[in-house]
PDB file of C-alpha atoms in Angstrom:
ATOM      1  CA  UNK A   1      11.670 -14.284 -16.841  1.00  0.00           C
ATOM      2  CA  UNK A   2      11.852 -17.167 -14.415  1.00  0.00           C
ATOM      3  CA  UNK A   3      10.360 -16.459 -11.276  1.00  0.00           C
ATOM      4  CA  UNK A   4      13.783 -17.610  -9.621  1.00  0.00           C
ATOM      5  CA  UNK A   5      15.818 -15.057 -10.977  1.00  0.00           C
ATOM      6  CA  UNK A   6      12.503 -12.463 -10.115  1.00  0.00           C
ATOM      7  CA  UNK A   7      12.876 -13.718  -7.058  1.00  0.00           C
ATOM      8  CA  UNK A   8      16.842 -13.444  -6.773  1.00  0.00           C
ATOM      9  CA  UNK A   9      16.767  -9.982  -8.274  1.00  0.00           C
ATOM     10  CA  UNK A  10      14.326  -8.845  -5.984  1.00  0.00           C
ATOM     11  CA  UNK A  11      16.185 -10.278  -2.897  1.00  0.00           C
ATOM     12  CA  UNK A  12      18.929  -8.568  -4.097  1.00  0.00           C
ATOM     13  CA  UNK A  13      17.450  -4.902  -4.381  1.00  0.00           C
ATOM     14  CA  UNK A  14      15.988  -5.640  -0.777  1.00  0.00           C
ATOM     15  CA  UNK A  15      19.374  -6.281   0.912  1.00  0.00           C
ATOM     16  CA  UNK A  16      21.045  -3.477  -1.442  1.00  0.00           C
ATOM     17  CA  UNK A  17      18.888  -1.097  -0.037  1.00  0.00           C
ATOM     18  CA  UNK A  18      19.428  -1.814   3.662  1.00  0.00           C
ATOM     19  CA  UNK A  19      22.909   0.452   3.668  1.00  0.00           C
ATOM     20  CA  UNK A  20      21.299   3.065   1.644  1.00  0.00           C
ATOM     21  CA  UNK A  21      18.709   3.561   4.402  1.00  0.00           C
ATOM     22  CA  UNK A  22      21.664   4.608   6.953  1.00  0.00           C
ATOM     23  CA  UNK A  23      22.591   7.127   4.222  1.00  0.00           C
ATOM     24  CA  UNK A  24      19.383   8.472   4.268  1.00  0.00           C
ATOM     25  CA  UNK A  25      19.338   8.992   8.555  1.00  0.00           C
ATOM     26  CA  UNK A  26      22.807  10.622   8.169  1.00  0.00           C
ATOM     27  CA  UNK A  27      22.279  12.891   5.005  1.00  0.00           C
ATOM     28  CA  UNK A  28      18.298  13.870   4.988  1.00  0.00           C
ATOM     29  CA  UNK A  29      17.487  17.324   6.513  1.00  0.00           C
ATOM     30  CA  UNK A  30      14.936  17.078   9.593  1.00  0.00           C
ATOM     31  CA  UNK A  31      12.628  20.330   7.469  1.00  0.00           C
ATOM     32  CA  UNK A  32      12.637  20.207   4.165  1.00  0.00           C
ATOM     33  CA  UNK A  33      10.168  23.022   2.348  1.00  0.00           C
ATOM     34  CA  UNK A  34       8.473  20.953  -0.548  1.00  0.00           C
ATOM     35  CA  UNK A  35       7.206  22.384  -3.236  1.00  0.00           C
ATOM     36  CA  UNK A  36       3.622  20.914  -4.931  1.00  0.00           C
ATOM     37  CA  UNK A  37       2.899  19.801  -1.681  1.00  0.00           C
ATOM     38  CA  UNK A  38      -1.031  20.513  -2.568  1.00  0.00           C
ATOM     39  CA  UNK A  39      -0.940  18.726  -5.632  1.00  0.00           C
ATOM     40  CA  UNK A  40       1.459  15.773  -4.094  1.00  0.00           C
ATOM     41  CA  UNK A  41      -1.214  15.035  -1.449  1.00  0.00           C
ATOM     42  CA  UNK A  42      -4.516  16.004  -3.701  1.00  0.00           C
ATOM     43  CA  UNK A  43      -2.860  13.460  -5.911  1.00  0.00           C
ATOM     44  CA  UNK A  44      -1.973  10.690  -3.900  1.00  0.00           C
ATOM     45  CA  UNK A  45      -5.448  11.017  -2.492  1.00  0.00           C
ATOM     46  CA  UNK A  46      -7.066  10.904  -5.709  1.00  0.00           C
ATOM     47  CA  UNK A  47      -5.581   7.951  -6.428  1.00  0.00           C
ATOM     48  CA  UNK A  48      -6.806   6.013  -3.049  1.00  0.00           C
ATOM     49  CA  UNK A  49     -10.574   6.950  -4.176  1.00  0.00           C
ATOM     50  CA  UNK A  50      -9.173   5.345  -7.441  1.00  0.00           C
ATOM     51  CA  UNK A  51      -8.342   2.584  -5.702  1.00  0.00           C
ATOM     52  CA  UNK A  52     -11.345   2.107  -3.109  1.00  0.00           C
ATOM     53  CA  UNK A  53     -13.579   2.948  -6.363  1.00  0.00           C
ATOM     54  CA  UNK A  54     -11.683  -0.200  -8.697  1.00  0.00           C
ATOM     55  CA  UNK A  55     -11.772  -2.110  -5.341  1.00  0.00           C
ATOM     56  CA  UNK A  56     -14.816  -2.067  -4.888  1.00  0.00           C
ATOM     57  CA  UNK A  57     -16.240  -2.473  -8.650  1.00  0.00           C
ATOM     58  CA  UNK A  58     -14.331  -5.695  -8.506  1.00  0.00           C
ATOM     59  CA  UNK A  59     -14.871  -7.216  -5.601  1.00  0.00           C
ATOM     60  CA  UNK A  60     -18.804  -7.236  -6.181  1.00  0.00           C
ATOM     61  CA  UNK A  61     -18.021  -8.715  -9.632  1.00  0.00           C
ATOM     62  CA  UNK A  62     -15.567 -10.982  -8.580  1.00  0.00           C
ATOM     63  CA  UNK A  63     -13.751 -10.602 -10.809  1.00  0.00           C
ATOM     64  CA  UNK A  64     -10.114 -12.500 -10.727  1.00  0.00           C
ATOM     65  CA  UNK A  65      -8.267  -9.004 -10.459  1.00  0.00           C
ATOM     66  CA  UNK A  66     -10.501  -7.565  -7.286  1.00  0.00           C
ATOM     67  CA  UNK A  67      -7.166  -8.780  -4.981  1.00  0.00           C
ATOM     68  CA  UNK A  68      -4.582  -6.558  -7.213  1.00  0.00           C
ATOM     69  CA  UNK A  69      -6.501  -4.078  -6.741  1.00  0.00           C
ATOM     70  CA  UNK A  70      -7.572  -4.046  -3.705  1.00  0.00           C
ATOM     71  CA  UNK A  71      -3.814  -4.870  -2.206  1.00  0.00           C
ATOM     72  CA  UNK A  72      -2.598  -1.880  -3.937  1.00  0.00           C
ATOM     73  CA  UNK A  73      -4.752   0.260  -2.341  1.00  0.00           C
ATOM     74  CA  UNK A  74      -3.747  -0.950   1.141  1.00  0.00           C
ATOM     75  CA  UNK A  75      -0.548  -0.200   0.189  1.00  0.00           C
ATOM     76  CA  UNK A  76      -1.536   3.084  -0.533  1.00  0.00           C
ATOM     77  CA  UNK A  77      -3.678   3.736   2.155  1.00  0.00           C
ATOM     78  CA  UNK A  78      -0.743   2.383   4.606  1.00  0.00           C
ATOM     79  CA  UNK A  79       1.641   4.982   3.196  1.00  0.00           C
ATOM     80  CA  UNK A  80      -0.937   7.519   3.158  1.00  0.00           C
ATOM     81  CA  UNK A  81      -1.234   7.063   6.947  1.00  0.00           C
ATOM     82  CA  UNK A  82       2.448   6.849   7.920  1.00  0.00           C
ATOM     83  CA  UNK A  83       3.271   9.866   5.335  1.00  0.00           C
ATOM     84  CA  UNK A  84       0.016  11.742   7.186  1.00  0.00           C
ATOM     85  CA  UNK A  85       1.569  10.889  10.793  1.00  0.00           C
ATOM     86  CA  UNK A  86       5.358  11.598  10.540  1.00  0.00           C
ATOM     87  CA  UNK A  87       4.619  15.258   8.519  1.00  0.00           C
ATOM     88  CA  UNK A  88       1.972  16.319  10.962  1.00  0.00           C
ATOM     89  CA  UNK A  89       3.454  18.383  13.118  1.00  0.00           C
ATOM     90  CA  UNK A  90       1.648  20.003  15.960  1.00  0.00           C
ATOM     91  CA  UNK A  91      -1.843  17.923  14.057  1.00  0.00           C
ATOM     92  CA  UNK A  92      -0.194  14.694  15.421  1.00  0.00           C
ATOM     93  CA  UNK A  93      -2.778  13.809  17.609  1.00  0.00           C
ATOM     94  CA  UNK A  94      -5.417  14.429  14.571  1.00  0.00           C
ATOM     95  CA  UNK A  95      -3.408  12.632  12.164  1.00  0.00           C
ATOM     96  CA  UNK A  96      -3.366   9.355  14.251  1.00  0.00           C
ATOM     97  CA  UNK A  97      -6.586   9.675  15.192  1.00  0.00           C
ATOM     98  CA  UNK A  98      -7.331   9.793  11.240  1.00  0.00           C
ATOM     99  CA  UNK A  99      -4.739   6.972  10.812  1.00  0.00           C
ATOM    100  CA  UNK A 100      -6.220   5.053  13.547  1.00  0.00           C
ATOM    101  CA  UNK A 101     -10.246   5.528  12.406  1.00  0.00           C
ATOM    102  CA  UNK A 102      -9.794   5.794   8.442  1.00  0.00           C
ATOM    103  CA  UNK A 103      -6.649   4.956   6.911  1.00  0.00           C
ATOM    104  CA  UNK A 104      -5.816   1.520   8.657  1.00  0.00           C
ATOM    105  CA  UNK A 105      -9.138  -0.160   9.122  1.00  0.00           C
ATOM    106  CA  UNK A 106      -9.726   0.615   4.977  1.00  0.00           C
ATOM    107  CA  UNK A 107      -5.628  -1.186   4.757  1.00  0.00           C
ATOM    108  CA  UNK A 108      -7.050  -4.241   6.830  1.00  0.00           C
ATOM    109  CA  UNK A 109     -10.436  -4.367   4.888  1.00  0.00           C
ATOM    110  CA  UNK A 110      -8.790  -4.440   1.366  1.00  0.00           C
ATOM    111  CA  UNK A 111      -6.172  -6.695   2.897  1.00  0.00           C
ATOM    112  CA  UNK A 112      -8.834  -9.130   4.077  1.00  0.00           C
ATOM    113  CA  UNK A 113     -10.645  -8.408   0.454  1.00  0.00           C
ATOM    114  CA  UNK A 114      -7.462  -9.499  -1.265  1.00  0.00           C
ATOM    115  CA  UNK A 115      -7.118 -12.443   0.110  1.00  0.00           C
ATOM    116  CA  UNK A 116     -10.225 -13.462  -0.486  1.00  0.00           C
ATOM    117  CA  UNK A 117     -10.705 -16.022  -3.382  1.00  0.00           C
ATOM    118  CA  UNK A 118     -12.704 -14.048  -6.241  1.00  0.00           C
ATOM    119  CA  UNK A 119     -15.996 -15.701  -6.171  1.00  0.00           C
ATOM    120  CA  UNK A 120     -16.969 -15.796  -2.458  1.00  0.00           C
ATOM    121  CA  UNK A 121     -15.300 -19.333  -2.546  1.00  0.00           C
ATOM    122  CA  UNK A 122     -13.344 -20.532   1.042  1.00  0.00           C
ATOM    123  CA  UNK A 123      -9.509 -20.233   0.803  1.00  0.00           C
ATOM    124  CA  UNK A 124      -9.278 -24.032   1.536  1.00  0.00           C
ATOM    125  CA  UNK A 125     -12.058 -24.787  -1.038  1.00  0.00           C
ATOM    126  CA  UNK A 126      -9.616 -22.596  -3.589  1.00  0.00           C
ATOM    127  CA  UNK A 127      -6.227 -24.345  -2.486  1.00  0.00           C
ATOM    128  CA  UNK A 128      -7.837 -27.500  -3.299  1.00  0.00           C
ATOM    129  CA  UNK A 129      -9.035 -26.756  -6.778  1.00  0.00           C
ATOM    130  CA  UNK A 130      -5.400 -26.084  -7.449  1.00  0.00           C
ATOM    131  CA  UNK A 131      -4.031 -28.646  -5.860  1.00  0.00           C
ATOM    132  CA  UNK A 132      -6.787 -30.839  -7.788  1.00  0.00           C
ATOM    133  CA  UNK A 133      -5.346 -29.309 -11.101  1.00  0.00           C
ATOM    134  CA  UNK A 134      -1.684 -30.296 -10.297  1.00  0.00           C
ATOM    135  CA  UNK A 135      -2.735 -33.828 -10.102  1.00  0.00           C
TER     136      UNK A 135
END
């Protein structure tokens, strides 16, 4: 696939799903009783030490894939902490504090791991190489 019509198709979903989020407000119940809700969050948690585990294997090989890796498990980690805040209830205060200690400085550290060139090499030093290649 070209990555203009990736890049057309995904611009598309985005601004598809901006009326469907108004739905949501206007149909969603404020309490909802969920069932699995142990094995929803033992899951989700099992795969951020997943995650923080691959991260990390790659990162101290650095090997090409350590910033897939380790920007999916911000991602995770993000959505862990705003899923963690909105459901806590009377634990609010925990919950952000959790958020706030844990969750986002692990977010930020694989963030700032991801965009890291593999390698320990500078991000200028790696834009140049490519730019060298394009020559």
């Amino acid at each position: 696939m070209r990555k203009d019509l990736v890049g057309s198709v995904l611009l598309a979903a985005g601004v598809a799903l901006v009326p469907w989020l108004a739905v949501l407000w206007t149909t969603l119940p404020d309490h909802y009783p969920a069932q699995h809700w142990r094995v929803a969050w033992v899951g989700f948690d099992a795969l951020e030490i997943a995650g923080l585990l691959t991260s990390a294997v790659l990162v101290r090989r650095s090997d090409r894939r350590a910033p897939l890796a380790s920007i999916a498990t911000a991602v995770l980690l993000l959505v862990d902490a705003w899923f963690d805040v909105m459901t806590a209830g009377r634990d609010v205060l925990f919950s952000l504090a959790l958020a706030c200690t844990l969750e986002l400085p692990l977010a930020i550290l694989c963030g700032v791991a991801a965009l890291r060139p593999p390698g320990g090499a500078s991000v200028r030093a790696a834009v140049a190489q490519r730019a060298a290649v394009h020559v």
